[in-house]
Coordinates of C-alpha atoms and ligand atoms in Angstrom, one line a residue:
M1 CA -1.5 22.2 24.9
N2 CA -3.8 23.5 22.2
L3 CA -3.3 21.5 19.0
E4 CA -4.9 24.3 16.9
N5 CA -1.8 26.4 17.6
F6 CA 0.6 24.1 15.7
E7 CA 1.2 24.4 12.0
H8 CA -1.2 22.1 10.1
I9 CA 0.3 21.1 6.7
Y10 CA -3.0 20.1 5.0
N11 CA -6.1 21.2 6.8
D12 CA -6.1 24.9 6.3
Q13 CA -9.5 24.3 4.6
R14 CA -10.8 22.3 7.5
S15 CA -14.6 22.0 7.5
Q16 CA -16.3 24.1 10.1
I17 CA -18.7 21.9 12.2
K18 CA -21.4 24.2 13.3
D19 CA -22.7 22.3 16.2
K20 CA -20.0 19.8 17.4
P21 CA -21.7 19.0 20.7
M22 CA -24.9 18.0 18.9
L23 CA -22.9 15.9 16.4
Q24 CA -21.1 14.2 19.3
E25 CA -24.4 13.4 20.9
E26 CA -25.8 12.0 17.7
L27 CA -22.9 9.8 17.3
S28 CA -22.9 8.7 20.9
K29 CA -26.5 7.6 20.5
I30 CA -25.4 5.3 17.6
L31 CA -22.1 4.0 19.0
G32 CA -22.2 4.5 22.8
K33 CA -20.2 7.3 24.5
D34 CA -17.0 5.2 24.8
N35 CA -16.8 4.8 21.0
V36 CA -16.7 8.5 20.2
S37 CA -13.8 10.9 21.2
C38 CA -12.9 14.5 20.8
K39 CA -9.9 14.2 23.2
E40 CA -6.8 16.0 21.8
I41 CA -4.6 12.9 22.4
D42 CA -6.9 10.8 20.2
L43 CA -7.1 13.5 17.5
L44 CA -3.3 13.8 17.4
A45 CA -3.0 10.0 17.1
Y46 CA -5.0 10.1 14.0
S47 CA -3.4 13.1 12.4
S48 CA -1.4 11.1 9.9
D49 CA -0.8 7.7 8.3
S50 CA 2.7 6.3 7.7
T51 CA 3.7 8.7 4.9
L52 CA 7.4 9.1 5.6
I53 CA 7.5 13.0 5.5
S54 CA 4.8 13.2 8.2
L55 CA 7.5 11.9 10.6
N56 CA 9.8 14.8 9.7
W57 CA 6.8 17.1 10.3
M58 CA 5.9 15.5 13.6
I59 CA 9.5 15.9 14.9
E60 CA 9.3 19.6 14.0
G61 CA 6.0 20.0 15.8
K62 CA 3.9 20.2 12.6
I63 CA 0.7 18.3 12.2
A64 CA -0.3 16.8 8.9
A65 CA -4.0 17.4 9.5
L66 CA -6.4 17.1 12.6
P67 CA -9.7 15.4 12.6
D68 CA -12.6 16.7 14.7
L69 CA -13.7 13.5 16.1
V70 CA -12.8 9.8 16.2
V71 CA -15.3 7.0 16.3
W72 CA -14.9 3.2 16.7
P73 CA -18.0 1.4 15.2
E74 CA -18.6 -2.3 16.0
T75 CA -21.2 -3.3 13.4
T76 CA -22.0 -2.6 9.7
E77 CA -25.3 -1.1 10.8
Q78 CA -23.6 1.4 13.0
I79 CA -21.3 2.5 10.1
S80 CA -24.4 2.9 7.9
A81 CA -26.0 5.1 10.6
V82 CA -22.8 7.2 11.1
L83 CA -22.7 7.9 7.3
K84 CA -26.3 9.0 7.3
V85 CA -25.5 11.5 10.2
A86 CA -22.3 12.7 8.3
N87 CA -24.5 13.4 5.2
E88 CA -26.9 15.3 7.4
F89 CA -24.1 17.4 8.9
K90 CA -22.1 17.5 5.6
I91 CA -19.0 16.4 7.4
P92 CA -16.1 14.3 5.9
I93 CA -15.6 10.7 7.1
V94 CA -12.1 9.2 6.8
P95 CA -11.9 5.4 7.1
Y96 CA -8.9 4.5 9.1
A97 CA -7.5 1.0 9.7
E98 CA -3.9 0.6 10.9
G99 CA -2.5 3.8 9.4
S100 CA 0.3 2.0 7.5
G101 CA -0.6 3.7 4.2
V102 CA 2.2 5.7 2.8
V103 CA 0.6 8.1 0.4
G104 CA -1.6 10.1 2.8
G105 CA -4.7 8.1 2.2
A106 CA -6.0 8.2 5.8
I107 CA -4.9 11.8 6.5
P108 CA -8.0 13.8 7.5
V109 CA -7.2 16.8 5.2
F110 CA -10.5 18.5 5.7
G111 CA -11.0 17.4 9.3
G112 CA -14.2 15.6 10.1
I113 CA -14.7 12.2 11.5
I114 CA -12.0 9.5 11.6
L115 CA -13.8 6.1 11.4
D116 CA -11.5 3.6 12.9
M117 CA -12.1 0.0 11.7
K118 CA -10.1 -1.8 14.5
K119 CA -13.2 -3.3 16.2
F120 CA -14.0 -5.2 13.0
N121 CA -11.5 -7.9 13.9
N122 CA -13.1 -11.3 13.8
V123 CA -12.3 -14.2 11.5
L124 CA -15.8 -15.4 10.8
E125 CA -15.4 -18.6 8.8
I126 CA -12.7 -20.8 7.2
N127 CA -14.3 -23.0 4.6
D128 CA -11.9 -25.9 3.8
K129 CA -13.8 -27.3 0.8
N130 CA -14.0 -23.9 -0.9
L131 CA -10.6 -22.8 0.3
T132 CA -11.8 -19.4 1.6
V133 CA -11.7 -17.3 4.8
T134 CA -14.4 -14.8 5.5
V135 CA -13.1 -12.0 7.8
E136 CA -14.0 -8.6 9.1
A137 CA -12.3 -5.9 7.3
G138 CA -10.4 -4.3 10.3
T139 CA -8.6 -7.6 11.0
N140 CA -4.9 -7.2 11.3
G141 CA -3.0 -9.0 8.6
M142 CA -0.6 -10.9 10.9
N143 CA -3.4 -12.1 13.2
L144 CA -5.3 -13.5 10.2
E145 CA -2.2 -15.2 8.8
R146 CA -1.4 -16.7 12.2
I147 CA -4.9 -18.1 12.6
L148 CA -4.7 -19.5 9.1
N149 CA -1.3 -21.1 9.7
T150 CA -2.4 -22.8 12.9
R151 CA -5.2 -24.4 10.9
G152 CA -2.8 -25.5 8.1
Y153 CA -3.5 -22.7 5.5
T154 CA -1.9 -19.5 4.3
C155 CA -3.6 -16.6 2.6
G156 CA -0.4 -16.0 0.5
H157 CA -0.7 -12.3 1.0
I158 CA 2.2 -11.2 3.1
P159 CA 3.0 -7.4 2.6
Q160 CA 6.0 -6.1 4.4
S161 CA 3.5 -4.2 6.6
I162 CA 1.6 -7.3 7.6
Y163 CA 2.0 -6.6 11.4
T164 CA 0.6 -3.1 10.9
S165 CA -2.0 -3.3 8.2
S166 CA -5.6 -4.7 7.8
V167 CA -7.6 -6.7 5.3
G168 CA -9.7 -3.5 4.5
G169 CA -6.6 -1.4 4.0
W170 CA -5.2 -4.0 1.6
I171 CA -8.4 -4.0 -0.4
A172 CA -8.7 -0.2 -0.3
H173 CA -5.2 0.3 -1.7
R174 CA -5.0 -2.8 -4.0
A175 CA -2.0 -4.1 -1.9
A176 CA 0.6 -6.6 -3.0
G177 CA 2.5 -9.0 -0.8
Q178 CA 6.0 -10.5 -0.9
F179 CA 4.7 -13.8 -2.2
S180 CA 2.5 -12.2 -4.9
T181 CA 4.2 -13.9 -8.0
K182 CA 2.5 -17.2 -6.9
Y183 CA -0.5 -16.2 -5.0
G184 CA -1.5 -12.9 -6.7
K185 CA -2.2 -9.5 -5.5
I186 CA -5.1 -8.7 -3.3
E187 CA -7.5 -8.2 -6.3
D188 CA -6.7 -11.8 -7.2
I189 CA -7.5 -13.0 -3.7
V190 CA -10.7 -11.3 -2.8
I191 CA -13.8 -13.1 -4.0
G192 CA -16.6 -11.7 -1.8
L193 CA -17.2 -8.3 -0.2
E194 CA -19.6 -6.4 2.1
V195 CA -19.5 -2.6 1.6
V196 CA -21.3 0.4 3.2
L197 CA -21.9 3.1 0.5
P198 CA -21.3 6.8 1.3
Q199 CA -25.0 7.5 1.9
G200 CA -25.3 4.5 4.3
E201 CA -26.7 1.7 2.0
I202 CA -25.2 -1.7 2.6
V203 CA -24.3 -3.8 -0.3
R204 CA -23.3 -7.4 0.0
F205 CA -21.6 -9.0 -3.1
K206 CA -22.1 -12.7 -3.5
T207 CA -19.1 -14.9 -3.0
T208 CA -18.6 -16.9 -6.2
A209 CA -15.8 -18.7 -8.0
R210 CA -16.4 -16.5 -11.0
A211 CA -19.3 -14.7 -12.7
S212 CA -20.5 -13.5 -16.0
T213 CA -23.3 -11.3 -14.6
G214 CA -22.7 -7.9 -16.2
P215 CA -20.1 -5.3 -15.2
Q216 CA -18.5 -6.3 -12.0
L217 CA -19.5 -3.5 -9.5
D218 CA -17.6 -5.1 -6.6
K219 CA -14.3 -4.5 -8.5
L220 CA -14.8 -0.7 -8.0
F221 CA -14.1 -1.1 -4.3
L222 CA -10.7 -2.7 -4.9
G223 CA -8.5 0.4 -4.9
N224 CA -11.4 2.8 -3.9
E225 CA -9.1 4.1 -1.0
G226 CA -12.1 4.8 1.2
T227 CA -13.6 7.3 -1.3
L228 CA -16.5 5.1 -2.7
G229 CA -17.4 2.9 0.2
I230 CA -16.3 1.4 3.5
V231 CA -15.4 -2.3 3.3
T232 CA -16.7 -4.1 6.3
Q233 CA -16.2 -7.8 5.4
A234 CA -14.4 -9.8 2.8
T235 CA -14.1 -13.4 1.7
L236 CA -10.5 -14.3 0.6
K237 CA -8.9 -17.3 -1.2
I238 CA -6.6 -19.4 1.1
W239 CA -4.2 -22.3 0.3
P240 CA -3.0 -25.3 2.1
Y241 CA 0.3 -24.3 3.9
P242 CA 3.2 -25.2 1.5
E243 CA 4.7 -28.7 1.9
K244 CA 8.1 -27.6 0.9
R245 CA 10.1 -24.4 0.3
A246 CA 13.3 -24.1 -1.9
L247 CA 15.5 -21.1 -1.1
I248 CA 17.6 -20.1 -4.2
S249 CA 19.8 -17.0 -4.8
Y250 CA 21.9 -15.9 -7.7
A251 CA 24.2 -12.9 -8.2
F252 CA 24.3 -11.3 -11.7
P253 CA 26.7 -8.9 -13.3
S254 CA 24.0 -6.3 -13.8
I255 CA 20.3 -5.7 -13.5
I256 CA 19.9 -6.5 -17.2
E257 CA 20.8 -10.2 -16.8
A258 CA 18.9 -10.4 -13.6
L259 CA 15.7 -9.1 -15.2
E260 CA 16.1 -11.3 -18.3
S261 CA 16.5 -14.4 -16.1
C262 CA 13.3 -13.6 -14.3
R263 CA 11.4 -12.9 -17.5
L264 CA 12.5 -16.3 -19.0
I265 CA 11.5 -18.1 -15.8
L266 CA 8.0 -16.6 -15.9
R267 CA 7.7 -17.4 -19.6
K268 CA 8.0 -21.0 -18.7
M269 CA 5.0 -20.6 -16.4
V270 CA 7.2 -21.1 -13.3
F271 CA 5.8 -18.9 -10.6
P272 CA 8.1 -18.8 -7.5
G273 CA 6.3 -17.4 -4.4
V274 CA 9.0 -14.7 -4.0
I275 CA 11.3 -13.2 -6.6
R276 CA 13.3 -10.1 -5.6
I277 CA 16.0 -8.4 -7.6
Y278 CA 18.2 -5.9 -5.7
D279 CA 20.2 -3.4 -7.8
Q280 CA 23.9 -2.9 -7.0
A281 CA 23.2 -0.2 -4.4
E282 CA 20.7 -2.4 -2.5
T283 CA 22.8 -5.5 -2.9
S284 CA 25.6 -3.9 -1.1
R285 CA 23.2 -2.5 1.5
H286 CA 21.4 -5.8 2.2
F287 CA 23.8 -8.5 1.2
E288 CA 27.2 -6.9 2.1
H289 CA 28.3 -10.2 3.8
V290 CA 27.8 -12.3 0.6
E291 CA 31.2 -12.6 -1.0
N292 CA 29.9 -13.8 -4.4
A293 CA 27.5 -10.8 -4.6
K294 CA 30.1 -8.1 -4.3
E295 CA 29.4 -5.4 -6.8
K296 CA 26.7 -7.5 -8.3
V297 CA 23.0 -7.7 -8.4
M298 CA 21.4 -10.2 -6.1
V299 CA 18.2 -12.1 -6.9
V300 CA 16.4 -14.2 -4.3
F301 CA 13.8 -16.8 -5.1
V302 CA 11.4 -18.8 -2.9
C303 CA 9.7 -21.7 -4.7
E304 CA 7.0 -23.3 -2.5
G305 CA 4.1 -25.7 -2.5
N306 CA 4.0 -29.4 -3.5
S307 CA 7.4 -31.1 -3.1
N308 CA 7.7 -32.6 -6.5
L309 CA 6.7 -29.3 -8.2
V310 CA 9.1 -27.3 -6.0
D311 CA 12.0 -29.6 -7.0
L312 CA 11.1 -29.1 -10.7
E313 CA 10.7 -25.3 -10.3
Q314 CA 14.0 -25.1 -8.5
S315 CA 15.8 -26.9 -11.4
I316 CA 14.2 -24.7 -14.1
V317 CA 15.1 -21.5 -12.1
S318 CA 18.7 -22.7 -11.6
E319 CA 19.2 -23.7 -15.2
I320 CA 18.0 -20.3 -16.5
C321 CA 20.1 -18.3 -14.0
N322 CA 23.2 -20.4 -14.8
S323 CA 22.7 -19.7 -18.5
M324 CA 22.5 -15.9 -17.8
S325 CA 25.8 -15.7 -16.1
G326 CA 24.3 -16.0 -12.6
V327 CA 26.5 -17.1 -9.7
D328 CA 24.8 -19.5 -7.3
C329 CA 25.0 -17.9 -3.8
G330 CA 23.1 -20.8 -2.1
K331 CA 20.2 -20.5 0.4
E332 CA 21.9 -18.3 3.1
P333 CA 21.0 -14.9 1.4
V334 CA 17.4 -16.1 1.3
E335 CA 17.5 -17.0 5.0
H336 CA 19.0 -13.6 5.7
W337 CA 16.1 -12.1 3.7
F338 CA 13.5 -14.1 5.7
E339 CA 15.1 -12.9 9.0
T340 CA 15.1 -9.2 7.9
R341 CA 12.1 -8.9 5.6
F342 CA 9.9 -6.9 8.2
K343 CA 12.7 -4.7 9.5
V344 CA 12.2 -1.0 8.4
K345 CA 14.1 0.8 11.1
E346 CA 16.2 2.9 8.6
S347 CA 13.1 4.9 7.6
S348 CA 12.6 6.3 11.2
M349 CA 16.3 6.9 11.6
F350 CA 16.4 9.6 8.8
P351 CA 14.0 12.3 10.0
P352 CA 15.9 13.2 13.2
Y353 CA 18.8 14.2 10.9
K354 CA 16.5 16.2 8.7
I355 CA 17.0 13.7 5.9
V356 CA 13.9 13.4 3.7
A357 CA 13.4 10.0 2.2
D358 CA 10.6 8.0 0.7
T359 CA 9.8 5.0 -1.5
I360 CA 8.0 5.0 -4.8
E361 CA 6.8 1.9 -6.6
V362 CA 5.8 1.8 -10.3
A363 CA 4.9 -0.8 -12.9
V364 CA 6.2 -1.3 -16.3
M365 CA 6.0 -3.9 -19.2
W366 CA 9.0 -6.0 -19.9
D367 CA 10.0 -4.3 -23.1
K368 CA 10.5 -1.0 -21.2
A369 CA 11.8 -2.4 -17.9
V370 CA 15.5 -1.7 -18.3
E371 CA 14.9 1.8 -19.8
L372 CA 12.6 2.8 -16.9
Y373 CA 15.1 1.8 -14.3
L374 CA 17.9 3.7 -16.0
S375 CA 15.8 6.8 -16.6
V376 CA 14.6 7.0 -13.0
V377 CA 18.0 6.5 -11.5
E378 CA 19.6 9.1 -13.8
A379 CA 16.8 11.7 -13.3
T380 CA 16.6 11.3 -9.5
S381 CA 20.4 11.4 -9.1
K382 CA 20.4 14.9 -10.6
I383 CA 18.1 16.4 -7.9
S384 CA 20.0 18.9 -5.9
G385 CA 20.4 17.6 -2.4
N386 CA 19.4 14.0 -3.2
V387 CA 22.1 11.5 -2.1
L388 CA 20.3 8.2 -2.4
I389 CA 18.6 6.4 -5.2
S390 CA 18.3 2.7 -5.3
A391 CA 15.8 0.1 -6.3
H392 CA 14.5 -3.4 -6.0
V393 CA 12.1 -5.3 -8.3
S394 CA 9.7 -7.2 -6.0
H395 CA 6.6 -8.0 -8.2
F396 CA 6.7 -10.0 -11.4
Y397 CA 4.3 -11.0 -14.1
P398 CA 4.8 -12.7 -17.4
N399 CA 4.2 -9.3 -19.0
G400 CA 6.1 -6.9 -16.8
V401 CA 7.4 -5.9 -13.3
G402 CA 6.9 -3.7 -10.3
Y403 CA 9.9 -1.6 -9.3
Y404 CA 10.4 -0.1 -5.8
F405 CA 12.6 3.0 -5.7
T406 CA 14.0 4.6 -2.6
F407 CA 15.3 8.2 -2.5
G408 CA 16.7 10.3 0.2
G409 CA 18.6 13.5 0.8
V410 CA 18.7 16.9 2.5
P411 CA 16.8 19.8 1.0
P412 CA 19.2 22.5 -0.3
K413 CA 19.3 25.9 1.3
G414 CA 16.1 27.9 0.6
T415 CA 14.1 24.7 -0.2
S416 CA 11.7 23.4 2.4
E417 CA 11.5 19.7 3.3
F418 CA 8.1 19.4 1.6
E419 CA 9.3 21.2 -1.6
F420 CA 12.2 18.8 -1.8
Y421 CA 10.0 15.9 -1.1
Q422 CA 7.5 16.9 -3.9
E423 CA 10.4 17.6 -6.3
C424 CA 11.8 14.0 -5.7
W425 CA 8.2 12.6 -6.3
N426 CA 7.6 14.8 -9.5
I427 CA 11.0 13.8 -11.0
T428 CA 10.7 10.1 -10.3
I429 CA 7.1 9.8 -11.5
K430 CA 7.8 11.9 -14.6
A431 CA 10.8 9.7 -15.5
A432 CA 8.7 6.6 -15.0
L433 CA 5.9 7.8 -17.1
D434 CA 8.2 9.1 -19.8
A435 CA 9.7 5.6 -20.0
G436 CA 6.3 4.1 -20.5
G437 CA 5.5 3.0 -16.9
S438 CA 2.5 3.4 -14.7
F439 CA 2.6 5.8 -11.8
G440 CA 1.9 3.3 -9.0
H441 CA 2.2 -0.3 -8.5
H442 CA 0.7 -1.1 -5.0
H443 CA 0.8 1.8 -2.5
G444 CA -2.2 3.5 -4.0
V445 CA -2.9 7.1 -4.9
G446 CA -3.9 9.0 -1.7
I447 CA -2.7 12.6 -1.8
N448 CA 0.8 12.0 -3.2
R449 CA -0.2 10.6 -6.6
S450 CA -3.5 12.3 -7.4
K451 CA -1.9 14.9 -9.6
W452 CA -1.0 12.1 -12.2
M453 CA -4.5 10.6 -12.4
E454 CA -5.1 12.2 -15.7
N455 CA -1.8 10.9 -17.2
E456 CA -2.9 7.4 -16.2
W457 CA -6.5 7.4 -17.1
G458 CA -6.7 10.2 -19.7
A459 CA -9.1 13.1 -19.4
V460 CA -12.2 11.1 -20.3
G461 CA -11.2 8.3 -18.0
L462 CA -10.6 10.6 -15.0
E463 CA -13.8 12.6 -15.7
T464 CA -15.8 9.3 -15.7
L465 CA -14.2 8.2 -12.4
R466 CA -15.2 11.6 -10.9
K467 CA -18.7 11.1 -12.2
I468 CA -18.9 7.8 -10.5
K469 CA -17.7 9.3 -7.3
M470 CA -20.4 11.9 -7.5
I471 CA -23.1 9.3 -8.1
F472 CA -22.0 7.3 -5.1
D473 CA -21.2 10.3 -2.9
P474 CA -23.0 13.5 -4.0
N475 CA -22.0 15.3 -0.7
N476 CA -18.3 14.3 -1.0
I477 CA -18.4 12.8 2.4
L478 CA -16.1 9.9 2.0
N479 CA -12.4 10.7 2.3
P480 CA -12.4 14.0 0.3
G481 CA -9.1 15.3 -1.1
K482 CA -7.9 11.9 -2.2
V483 CA -7.6 10.2 -5.5
F484 CA -9.9 12.5 -7.4
E485 CA -8.6 15.9 -6.1
N486 CA -5.1 17.3 -6.4
L487 CA -4.1 18.9 -3.2
W488 CA -0.5 19.3 -4.1
R489 CA -1.4 21.5 -7.0
K490 CA -3.5 23.6 -4.8
K491 CA -0.4 24.3 -2.7
G492 CA 1.2 26.1 -5.6
D493 CA 2.8 23.2 -7.3
E494 CA 2.6 23.6 -11.1
N495 CA 4.7 20.6 -12.2
Ligands
FAD503 C1 6.9 -0.4 6.5 C2 5.8 -0.5 5.4 C3 5.8 -1.5 4.6 C4 4.8 -1.6 3.6 N1 4.7 -2.7 2.8 C5 3.8 -2.8 1.8 C6 3.8 -4.0 1.0 O1 4.6 -4.9 1.0 N2 2.7 -4.0 0.1 C7 1.7 -3.2 0.0 O2 0.8 -3.2 -0.8 N3 1.8 -2.1 0.8 C8 2.7 -1.9 1.8 N4 2.7 -0.8 2.6 C9 1.6 0.2 2.5 C10 0.5 -0.1 3.4 O3 0.8 -1.1 4.4 C11 -0.7 -0.5 2.6 O4 -1.1 0.5 1.8 C12 -1.9 -1.1 3.4 O5 -2.7 -1.8 2.5 C13 -2.7 -0.1 4.3 O6 -3.5 -0.8 5.2 P1 -4.0 -0.1 6.6 O7 -4.9 -1.2 7.1 O8 -2.8 0.3 7.3 O9 -4.8 1.1 6.0 P2 -4.8 2.6 6.4 O10 -3.4 3.1 6.2 O11 -5.4 2.8 7.7 O12 -5.7 3.2 5.3 C14 -5.3 3.2 3.9 C15 -6.4 3.7 3.0 O13 -7.5 2.8 3.0 C16 -8.7 3.4 3.5 N5 -9.3 2.3 4.3 C17 -8.8 1.6 5.3 N6 -9.7 0.7 5.7 C18 -10.7 0.8 4.9 C19 -12.0 0.0 4.8 N7 -12.2 -0.9 5.6 N8 -12.8 0.4 3.8 C20 -12.5 1.4 2.9 N9 -11.4 2.1 3.0 C21 -10.5 1.8 4.0 C22 -8.2 4.6 4.2 O14 -9.2 5.6 4.2 C23 -7.0 5.1 3.4 O15 -7.3 5.8 2.4 C24 3.7 -0.7 3.6 C25 3.8 0.4 4.5 C26 4.8 0.5 5.4 C27 4.7 1.7 6.4

């Protein structure tokens, strides 16, 4: 089998490595032969992340993009040396952790070297007095949480992908977990970092409770998506494992009352660990068995922490939901949510039937929240071939919310899967931006969202970000084609 003969969706502009054997030898000197591979089976394994359409491509024998080599470093110094070699040879390096990213962030669009972080998997220190854990960046999220739980702590960062994502991936994409309303998003949780810069310098940011020490350079790496540096180590906040959990659920006549209840709860400075609103379509999909929720909008809450505080929070949540026409559905729907919260089998069931589906999360302030939901649903419903549009609201702030939309359909005749996919993305994001939202809440930019960077940051803002990239990475070695470049437009997309 020659992988070069398959259709490659992205890397028609793959870098030409002039002397691959010499490069392989240089890398083997740094990492040892066993930590460098050019085997086809390895190249194929790293040809994509979890972007949903790449599964459609894979089934049809198409490859998202192939790297030229894969390496597995074990120390920060080795990563530094690999980056120096990559600069010499002018070859891209794509950091790769667990490949659960869903916007193409880890796809090696220009080929080059995949730098897999999985050997950075040690929990280095748990500090009880400071309530911190220091961990290597390739550590799997569930492994970290299990270790913390056995010692009586939680990190509070529980993304749906916790079994298949890493600490470094969370930091790179500014991830958000299911319990984010109480514990915060990853940017609230990270308080110390070690990073290797694109030209190989190592920078260690001090772990500190807070600082007023000039612009906070470390914050540039939260959301850098592997374009400005490779995160090798992080210190995260942890918390004593909650003493008590209250499971609460209410069904509302519409999303309007559901949103309003949540807004009022947060306004009282009550921060349940979990709040999730499911629109009618998702309520009937996930809570079909709950009689009181038929044709309604289900909201689940988990309040957790100190027993006395949990009791108080539960009574405030219930009082507000009752006052907004909520129907108490008890704790069973929340137990059901706990049982099913990591199951995502539907997404892999679609592609064999040529169904193209994806999820798009966006953020919006409270005063535009209803309008954004209605606009996206209306706009996406009109796309020819699209048969599914639904949403839940899974991240809440006193000032706004994060929506999570799901679309799915079959491309109409004459339209390729990729064109249909891009149209659904274009229309969803346009509707969200027109309604005053932001184009992404927690999945990052990657390839899929880079075309909207200017809408978000403005021309001067984006130009400044590009200049920062150039200062850090003058040879454009680290993860080229992501965040700052628009590959979709290069493919003839003028939207
Ligand atoms: C079923 C499913 C559920 C999901 N649920 C959530 C969720 O609840 N919340 C959420 O936020 N996301 C979620 N995601 C998205 C995804 O899990 C996150 O984006 C995650 O943070 C990616 O981590 P990873 O370790 O798999 O990184 P990868 O996918 O391997 O890489 C992601 C990006 O980060 C870069 N990168 C990886 N490691 C490093 C490093 N050490 N230093 C610098 N750059 C690095 C890569 O180059 C790439 O650009 C979900 C995805 C799936 C498939």
